[in-house]
Amino acid sequence: ATGAALAPGWLRAAAPPPPANRFSFLLLGDLHFDRPEDHDMAWVQREKPNDISQITDYCRNTREVTPLLFATVRATMAELNRSPATRVACVLQVGDLVEGLCGSEELAVQHHRGAVDFIRGAGLGAPFLFTKGNHDITGPGAVAAFGRVFHPFLTEELRRLAPAAPEVTSARFTADFGSAQFVFFDAYEAAKSLEWFEAVAARRTAEHLFFAVHPPVVPYGARATWHVFSSPKERARREKLLALLGAQRAIVLGGHIHKFNSLTRRAGGGSFTQFALSSVLTAPTAREKNVLSGIGSYTPDQIKVEPTFSPANEAERRAVYVEERPQVSAFEYADLPGYAVVTVDGPRVTARMYAGTGRDLWRTTDLVPPARG
């Protein structure tokens, strides 16, 4: 089993709870947990032949690299837990926990349970929470498997963080901890999630609001049309979501693009920040590539970071950035997978990004949006 090298969870006692307004959490990007036995390869060959190579790659990553990443996460958490000011509240993963594409509900349930078993076997000693990614519900029976396996697991993990939390019955839920509220937004039932989030925002009392969503809210890089509410017919909904996030001075946490990004966007009379990352690792070490830094780089030319991606809609993707650029006030981008540590210290919130499975700091980012948009 892929998690065999990791200590069983029951051998590791959870750390005492951190102070209400000073704590940390580990942040993981897309993982795409996968195993060969979780796929009906005849179905994949017939229905998704172009995905065979990525399934092969993700199975290898899961077997060879993901256990190393979780071992580093576990060691990082142990170090953070030595100080009450940085004690770890939870691990947060931004979706595509699994690869999906199994071929049947039975295999999808097996696939999802395999990921849960791996997480439990990692012995992290803190709740593990995640938002829904597109791969988590891709393939026959995957939506049902998400409910059958992940809803009970998320309920269990959420109640480790907040014992009075209600049962998780959808991918829209909140987690309240200390001075923060974590909002998990289901981007694949986005219209319903928007109505729900409007009500959540109206009731908010927490100092910090973390908004976990798989795809970007604000586009970046080559894939400029891969954000939430990207269709022109959804423009009104997108404007409403942006305004809510800006008015709440939210901190958006996401993935999906498999790249690092941080930015600030004005909306709703305020502003919000976005921090995205990938934890898809093909090797333990990783080096930065295609680094873009500063608002001067938030132009249509940023699509050049993937020069062969979708040339047919280049004009459409460039136009997205022409419209978006006036509202973006800070921007960073890099092709660099790894993991991050987010630390809440009273009014301050910072993210420290680490490359690969290593412990050497790559970059520190201030996540608190400016007081004025």
Short mmCIF file of C-alpha atoms in Angstrom, two decimals:
data_model
loop_
_atom_site.label_atom_id
_atom_site.label_comp_id
_atom_site.label_asym_id
_atom_site.label_seq_id
_atom_site.Cartn_x
_atom_site.Cartn_y
_atom_site.Cartn_z
CA ALA A 1 0.00 0.00 0.00
CA THR A 2 1.20 3.50 -0.79
CA GLY A 3 0.89 4.66 2.80
CA ALA A 4 2.75 1.72 4.30
CA ALA A 5 5.89 3.70 5.05
CA LEU A 6 4.00 6.22 7.16
CA ALA A 7 3.22 5.80 10.83
CA PRO A 8 -0.37 4.79 11.62
CA GLY A 9 -2.52 7.72 12.72
CA TRP A 10 -3.41 6.13 16.05
CA LEU A 11 0.28 6.22 17.05
CA ARG A 12 0.31 10.01 16.90
CA ALA A 13 -1.66 11.97 19.45
CA ALA A 14 -3.17 15.22 18.28
CA ALA A 15 -1.48 18.35 19.57
CA PRO A 16 -3.31 20.55 22.10
CA PRO A 17 -5.51 23.18 20.43
CA PRO A 18 -3.72 26.40 19.43
CA PRO A 19 -4.65 29.86 20.76
CA ALA A 20 -7.76 31.35 19.18
CA ASN A 21 -6.01 34.08 17.19
CA ARG A 22 -2.57 32.54 16.66
CA PHE A 23 -2.27 29.29 14.77
CA SER A 24 -1.04 27.69 11.54
CA PHE A 25 -2.40 25.29 8.98
CA LEU A 26 -0.73 23.29 6.25
CA LEU A 27 -1.90 23.99 2.71
CA LEU A 28 -1.70 21.38 -0.05
CA GLY A 29 -2.50 21.81 -3.74
CA ASP A 30 -3.86 19.25 -6.17
CA LEU A 31 -2.66 15.74 -5.31
CA HIS A 32 -4.37 13.34 -7.76
CA PHE A 33 -4.01 10.29 -5.52
CA ASP A 34 -4.15 7.23 -7.77
CA ARG A 35 -3.57 3.48 -7.97
CA PRO A 36 -3.74 1.13 -10.99
CA GLU A 37 -6.24 -1.17 -9.29
CA ASP A 38 -8.75 1.68 -9.04
CA HIS A 39 -9.32 1.83 -12.83
CA ASP A 40 -11.26 -0.23 -15.32
CA MET A 41 -8.64 0.28 -18.01
CA ALA A 42 -10.91 -1.10 -20.71
CA TRP A 43 -13.33 1.74 -19.92
CA VAL A 44 -10.49 4.27 -19.85
CA GLN A 45 -9.16 3.00 -23.19
CA ARG A 46 -12.63 3.24 -24.72
CA GLU A 47 -13.87 6.50 -23.17
CA LYS A 48 -10.76 8.47 -22.11
CA PRO A 49 -7.80 7.19 -24.15
CA ASN A 50 -5.99 10.54 -23.93
CA ASP A 51 -5.91 10.21 -20.12
CA ILE A 52 -4.04 6.89 -19.96
CA SER A 53 -0.63 8.54 -19.73
CA GLN A 54 -1.67 10.89 -16.93
CA ILE A 55 -3.18 7.99 -14.96
CA THR A 56 0.14 6.16 -15.31
CA ASP A 57 2.02 9.26 -14.15
CA TYR A 58 -0.26 9.93 -11.17
CA CYS A 59 -0.04 6.31 -10.04
CA ARG A 60 3.75 6.59 -10.05
CA ASN A 61 3.68 9.93 -8.24
CA THR A 62 1.36 8.48 -5.60
CA ARG A 63 3.57 5.47 -5.09
CA GLU A 64 6.97 7.18 -5.12
CA VAL A 65 6.60 10.85 -4.14
CA THR A 66 3.35 11.50 -2.28
CA PRO A 67 4.47 9.49 0.81
CA LEU A 68 7.59 11.69 0.93
CA LEU A 69 5.46 14.83 0.74
CA PHE A 70 3.25 13.66 3.61
CA ALA A 71 6.30 12.73 5.67
CA THR A 72 7.58 16.29 5.20
CA VAL A 73 4.17 17.69 6.11
CA ARG A 74 4.16 15.57 9.26
CA ALA A 75 7.66 16.75 10.23
CA THR A 76 6.75 20.37 9.50
CA MET A 77 3.68 20.10 11.69
CA ALA A 78 5.71 18.61 14.54
CA GLU A 79 8.07 21.56 14.36
CA LEU A 80 5.23 24.10 14.25
CA ASN A 81 3.55 22.43 17.23
CA ARG A 82 6.56 23.18 19.44
CA SER A 83 5.34 26.79 19.74
CA PRO A 84 1.85 27.74 20.95
CA ALA A 85 1.91 30.64 18.48
CA THR A 86 2.18 28.37 15.43
CA ARG A 87 0.39 25.25 16.61
CA VAL A 88 -1.35 23.53 13.69
CA ALA A 89 -5.14 23.66 13.48
CA CYS A 90 -5.60 21.54 10.35
CA VAL A 91 -4.36 20.50 6.93
CA LEU A 92 -6.31 22.07 4.07
CA GLN A 93 -6.21 20.64 0.54
CA VAL A 94 -7.63 22.59 -2.39
CA GLY A 95 -9.29 19.82 -4.42
CA ASP A 96 -8.43 17.07 -6.90
CA LEU A 97 -7.53 14.94 -3.94
CA VAL A 98 -7.96 11.96 -6.26
CA GLU A 99 -7.50 11.40 -9.99
CA GLY A 100 -10.93 9.88 -10.67
CA LEU A 101 -11.69 8.28 -14.06
CA CYS A 102 -12.27 4.88 -12.47
CA GLY A 103 -14.98 3.53 -14.76
CA SER A 104 -17.63 2.48 -12.23
CA GLU A 105 -19.12 3.52 -8.90
CA GLU A 106 -17.65 0.45 -7.22
CA LEU A 107 -14.13 1.37 -8.34
CA ALA A 108 -14.70 5.05 -7.52
CA VAL A 109 -15.68 4.12 -3.95
CA GLN A 110 -12.57 1.95 -3.70
CA HIS A 111 -10.50 4.86 -5.09
CA HIS A 112 -11.91 7.39 -2.62
CA ARG A 113 -11.50 4.96 0.30
CA GLY A 114 -7.90 4.39 -0.73
CA ALA A 115 -7.23 8.12 -0.45
CA VAL A 116 -8.92 8.28 2.96
CA ASP A 117 -6.90 5.30 4.18
CA PHE A 118 -3.70 6.95 2.96
CA ILE A 119 -4.50 10.18 4.82
CA ARG A 120 -5.36 8.33 8.02
CA GLY A 121 -2.23 6.26 7.73
CA ALA A 122 -0.08 9.37 7.38
CA GLY A 123 -0.47 10.11 11.10
CA LEU A 124 -0.66 13.87 10.66
CA GLY A 125 -2.27 14.44 14.04
CA ALA A 126 -4.58 17.22 12.79
CA PRO A 127 -7.88 17.36 10.88
CA PHE A 128 -7.63 17.02 7.10
CA LEU A 129 -10.18 19.14 5.19
CA PHE A 130 -10.54 19.64 1.45
CA THR A 131 -12.70 21.28 -1.18
CA LYS A 132 -14.20 19.48 -4.17
CA GLY A 133 -12.12 19.35 -7.35
CA ASN A 134 -13.27 18.34 -10.82
CA HIS A 135 -11.28 15.08 -10.76
CA ASP A 136 -12.90 14.12 -7.45
CA ILE A 137 -16.22 13.74 -9.31
CA THR A 138 -15.03 12.64 -12.79
CA GLY A 139 -16.09 9.27 -14.16
CA PRO A 140 -19.13 7.00 -13.73
CA GLY A 141 -20.27 6.85 -10.11
CA ALA A 142 -17.74 9.42 -8.91
CA VAL A 143 -20.37 11.89 -7.66
CA ALA A 144 -22.07 9.16 -5.64
CA ALA A 145 -18.71 7.94 -4.33
CA PHE A 146 -17.85 11.47 -3.18
CA GLY A 147 -20.99 11.47 -1.05
CA ARG A 148 -20.61 7.91 0.21
CA VAL A 149 -16.94 8.20 1.21
CA PHE A 150 -15.87 11.81 1.47
CA HIS A 151 -18.92 13.30 3.21
CA PRO A 152 -18.58 11.00 6.27
CA PHE A 153 -14.81 11.50 6.31
CA LEU A 154 -15.16 15.29 6.12
CA THR A 155 -17.75 15.20 8.91
CA GLU A 156 -15.35 13.24 11.10
CA GLU A 157 -12.44 15.56 10.34
CA LEU A 158 -14.49 18.74 10.69
CA ARG A 159 -15.69 17.68 14.15
CA ARG A 160 -12.07 17.17 15.21
CA LEU A 161 -11.61 20.87 14.49
CA ALA A 162 -15.03 22.07 15.69
CA PRO A 163 -16.84 19.43 17.77
CA ALA A 164 -20.25 21.08 17.39
CA ALA A 165 -20.05 21.23 13.59
CA PRO A 166 -23.04 19.82 11.68
CA GLU A 167 -22.82 16.77 9.44
CA VAL A 168 -21.27 17.41 6.02
CA THR A 169 -23.92 16.55 3.42
CA SER A 170 -22.53 18.51 0.46
CA ALA A 171 -19.24 20.09 -0.63
CA ARG A 172 -20.54 23.44 0.67
CA PHE A 173 -19.65 23.78 4.32
CA THR A 174 -17.85 26.02 6.79
CA ALA A 175 -15.34 25.40 9.54
CA ASP A 176 -15.02 27.92 12.35
CA PHE A 177 -11.79 28.02 14.27
CA GLY A 178 -10.54 30.75 16.57
CA SER A 179 -10.43 34.06 14.75
CA ALA A 180 -11.04 32.48 11.34
CA GLN A 181 -13.83 31.03 9.29
CA PHE A 182 -13.02 28.54 6.53
CA VAL A 183 -15.55 28.50 3.70
CA PHE A 184 -15.52 25.50 1.34
CA PHE A 185 -17.14 26.49 -1.97
CA ASP A 186 -18.41 23.81 -4.36
CA ALA A 187 -17.36 25.16 -7.76
CA TYR A 188 -19.21 22.31 -9.51
CA GLU A 189 -22.56 23.39 -8.12
CA ALA A 190 -21.49 27.00 -8.37
CA ALA A 191 -24.87 28.73 -8.66
CA LYS A 192 -26.18 27.03 -5.51
CA SER A 193 -22.87 27.67 -3.79
CA LEU A 194 -23.06 31.38 -4.58
CA GLU A 195 -26.48 31.73 -2.95
CA TRP A 196 -25.23 29.77 0.05
CA PHE A 197 -22.07 31.88 0.33
CA GLU A 198 -24.06 35.11 0.26
CA ALA A 199 -25.90 33.94 3.39
CA VAL A 200 -22.65 32.76 5.02
CA ALA A 201 -21.02 36.14 4.38
CA ALA A 202 -23.98 37.99 5.88
CA ARG A 203 -23.55 36.06 9.14
CA ARG A 204 -19.76 36.27 9.31
CA THR A 205 -18.22 37.48 12.55
CA ALA A 206 -14.71 35.99 12.27
CA GLU A 207 -11.73 38.28 11.78
CA HIS A 208 -10.37 36.27 8.83
CA LEU A 209 -12.30 34.52 6.09
CA PHE A 210 -10.52 31.78 4.12
CA PHE A 211 -12.39 30.84 0.94
CA ALA A 212 -11.33 27.39 -0.35
CA VAL A 213 -12.28 26.74 -3.97
CA HIS A 214 -10.67 24.45 -6.53
CA PRO A 215 -10.51 26.59 -9.69
CA PRO A 216 -9.29 30.18 -9.64
CA VAL A 217 -11.62 33.04 -8.89
CA VAL A 218 -9.27 35.38 -10.75
CA PRO A 219 -7.56 33.89 -13.83
CA TYR A 220 -3.82 33.62 -14.19
CA GLY A 221 -1.34 32.00 -16.57
CA ALA A 222 -2.17 30.42 -19.91
CA ARG A 223 -5.54 28.96 -18.91
CA ALA A 224 -7.40 32.23 -18.69
CA THR A 225 -10.87 30.72 -19.09
CA TRP A 226 -10.57 28.09 -16.37
CA HIS A 227 -11.90 30.24 -13.51
CA VAL A 228 -15.22 30.13 -11.64
CA PHE A 229 -18.14 31.57 -13.64
CA SER A 230 -15.97 32.01 -16.74
CA SER A 231 -18.82 31.76 -19.25
CA PRO A 232 -20.17 35.11 -20.56
CA LYS A 233 -23.68 34.02 -19.58
CA GLU A 234 -22.47 33.72 -15.97
CA ARG A 235 -21.06 37.24 -15.85
CA ALA A 236 -23.61 38.53 -13.34
CA ARG A 237 -22.88 35.65 -10.98
CA ARG A 238 -19.14 36.24 -11.29
CA GLU A 239 -19.55 39.93 -10.48
CA LYS A 240 -21.61 39.01 -7.43
CA LEU A 241 -19.00 36.54 -6.20
CA LEU A 242 -16.17 39.04 -6.73
CA ALA A 243 -18.11 41.74 -4.87
CA LEU A 244 -18.80 39.43 -1.94
CA LEU A 245 -15.15 38.41 -1.69
CA GLY A 246 -13.96 42.01 -1.88
CA ALA A 247 -16.45 43.24 0.70
CA GLN A 248 -15.40 40.40 3.01
CA ARG A 249 -11.67 41.02 2.40
CA ALA A 250 -11.44 37.28 1.84
CA ILE A 251 -8.35 35.13 1.40
CA VAL A 252 -9.02 32.78 -1.53
CA LEU A 253 -7.14 29.46 -1.51
CA GLY A 254 -7.16 27.37 -4.68
CA GLY A 255 -5.50 25.12 -7.21
CA HIS A 256 -6.61 23.48 -10.48
CA ILE A 257 -4.03 25.17 -12.76
CA HIS A 258 -1.09 23.22 -11.22
CA LYS A 259 0.91 26.42 -10.80
CA PHE A 260 1.83 28.85 -7.99
CA ASN A 261 -0.04 32.15 -7.92
CA SER A 262 -0.68 35.01 -5.56
CA LEU A 263 -2.57 38.17 -6.43
CA THR A 264 -4.80 40.92 -5.08
CA ARG A 265 -8.01 42.05 -6.80
CA ARG A 266 -10.32 44.97 -6.14
CA ALA A 267 -14.07 44.34 -5.97
CA GLY A 268 -17.14 45.22 -3.94
CA GLY A 269 -15.60 48.39 -2.50
CA GLY A 270 -12.73 46.41 -1.02
CA SER A 271 -10.25 43.79 -2.16
CA PHE A 272 -9.34 40.15 -1.68
CA THR A 273 -6.24 38.05 -2.12
CA GLN A 274 -5.84 34.78 -3.99
CA PHE A 275 -3.19 32.17 -3.22
CA ALA A 276 -2.95 29.03 -5.34
CA LEU A 277 -0.55 26.13 -5.48
CA SER A 278 0.02 22.63 -6.83
CA SER A 279 1.25 19.59 -4.93
CA VAL A 280 1.55 17.40 -8.03
CA LEU A 281 5.14 16.23 -7.68
CA THR A 282 6.94 14.01 -10.14
CA ALA A 283 10.11 14.04 -7.99
CA PRO A 284 11.00 15.09 -4.42
CA THR A 285 12.82 18.21 -5.62
CA ALA A 286 11.37 21.03 -7.70
CA ARG A 287 12.78 24.22 -9.19
CA GLU A 288 10.94 27.35 -10.19
CA LYS A 289 10.21 27.94 -13.86
CA ASN A 290 8.38 30.66 -15.82
CA VAL A 291 8.44 33.14 -12.94
CA LEU A 292 6.31 36.26 -13.39
CA SER A 293 6.58 38.95 -10.72
CA GLY A 294 4.79 42.26 -10.26
CA ILE A 295 1.65 43.84 -11.62
CA GLY A 296 3.52 44.68 -14.82
CA SER A 297 3.40 40.97 -15.65
CA TYR A 298 -0.38 40.70 -15.37
CA THR A 299 -0.93 41.25 -19.09
CA PRO A 300 -2.28 39.18 -21.97
CA ASP A 301 1.27 38.01 -22.62
CA GLN A 302 1.17 35.83 -19.52
CA ILE A 303 -0.47 33.17 -21.70
CA LYS A 304 3.01 32.59 -23.16
CA VAL A 305 3.98 30.52 -20.09
CA GLU A 306 2.33 27.59 -21.92
CA PRO A 307 2.95 28.48 -25.58
CA THR A 308 1.34 25.35 -27.03
CA PHE A 309 -1.85 25.48 -24.95
CA SER A 310 -5.09 25.92 -26.94
CA PRO A 311 -3.92 28.19 -29.78
CA ALA A 312 -7.45 28.21 -31.23
CA ASN A 313 -8.76 30.49 -28.47
CA GLU A 314 -5.69 32.67 -27.91
CA ALA A 315 -7.59 35.86 -28.73
CA GLU A 316 -10.32 34.99 -26.23
CA ARG A 317 -7.78 34.28 -23.50
CA ARG A 318 -5.92 37.52 -24.16
CA ALA A 319 -9.17 39.47 -23.99
CA VAL A 320 -9.85 38.07 -20.51
CA TYR A 321 -6.70 39.77 -19.20
CA VAL A 322 -7.41 43.05 -20.97
CA GLU A 323 -10.66 43.25 -19.00
CA GLU A 324 -9.32 41.86 -15.72
CA ARG A 325 -6.05 43.78 -15.48
CA PRO A 326 -7.39 47.18 -14.22
CA GLN A 327 -8.73 45.52 -11.05
CA VAL A 328 -5.62 43.49 -10.19
CA SER A 329 -3.14 45.30 -7.95
CA ALA A 330 -0.55 42.60 -7.16
CA PHE A 331 0.55 39.49 -9.03
CA GLU A 332 3.04 36.61 -8.73
CA TYR A 333 3.24 33.40 -10.75
CA ALA A 334 5.57 30.44 -11.07
CA ASP A 335 5.63 26.86 -12.22
CA LEU A 336 6.66 25.41 -8.86
CA PRO A 337 4.90 22.55 -7.06
CA GLY A 338 5.19 22.03 -3.32
CA TYR A 339 3.27 22.90 -0.17
CA ALA A 340 2.67 25.92 2.06
CA VAL A 341 2.34 26.87 5.72
CA VAL A 342 -0.26 29.53 6.47
CA THR A 343 0.17 31.30 9.79
CA VAL A 344 -2.43 33.47 11.51
CA ASP A 345 -0.86 35.87 14.01
CA GLY A 346 -3.60 38.16 15.24
CA PRO A 347 -4.38 40.52 12.33
CA ARG A 348 -1.51 39.17 10.21
CA VAL A 349 -1.78 36.17 7.87
CA THR A 350 1.23 34.91 5.92
CA ALA A 351 1.87 31.98 3.62
CA ARG A 352 5.29 30.37 3.38
CA MET A 353 5.74 28.36 0.18
CA TYR A 354 8.14 25.42 0.01
CA ALA A 355 9.37 23.72 -3.17
CA GLY A 356 8.84 20.00 -3.69
CA THR A 357 9.07 17.89 -0.55
CA GLY A 358 11.87 20.03 0.88
CA ARG A 359 12.08 22.15 4.01
CA ASP A 360 13.85 25.15 2.43
CA LEU A 361 11.64 28.23 2.23
CA TRP A 362 11.02 29.51 -1.30
CA ARG A 363 8.80 32.55 -0.72
CA THR A 364 6.71 34.31 1.94
CA THR A 365 3.47 36.05 0.95
CA ASP A 366 1.29 38.41 2.99
CA LEU A 367 -2.29 37.21 2.54
CA VAL A 368 -4.19 40.01 4.27
CA PRO A 369 -5.93 42.18 1.66
CA PRO A 370 -5.29 45.92 1.76
CA ALA A 371 -7.66 47.90 3.95
CA ARG A 372 -8.94 49.77 0.92
CA GLY A 373 -9.56 48.49 -2.54
#
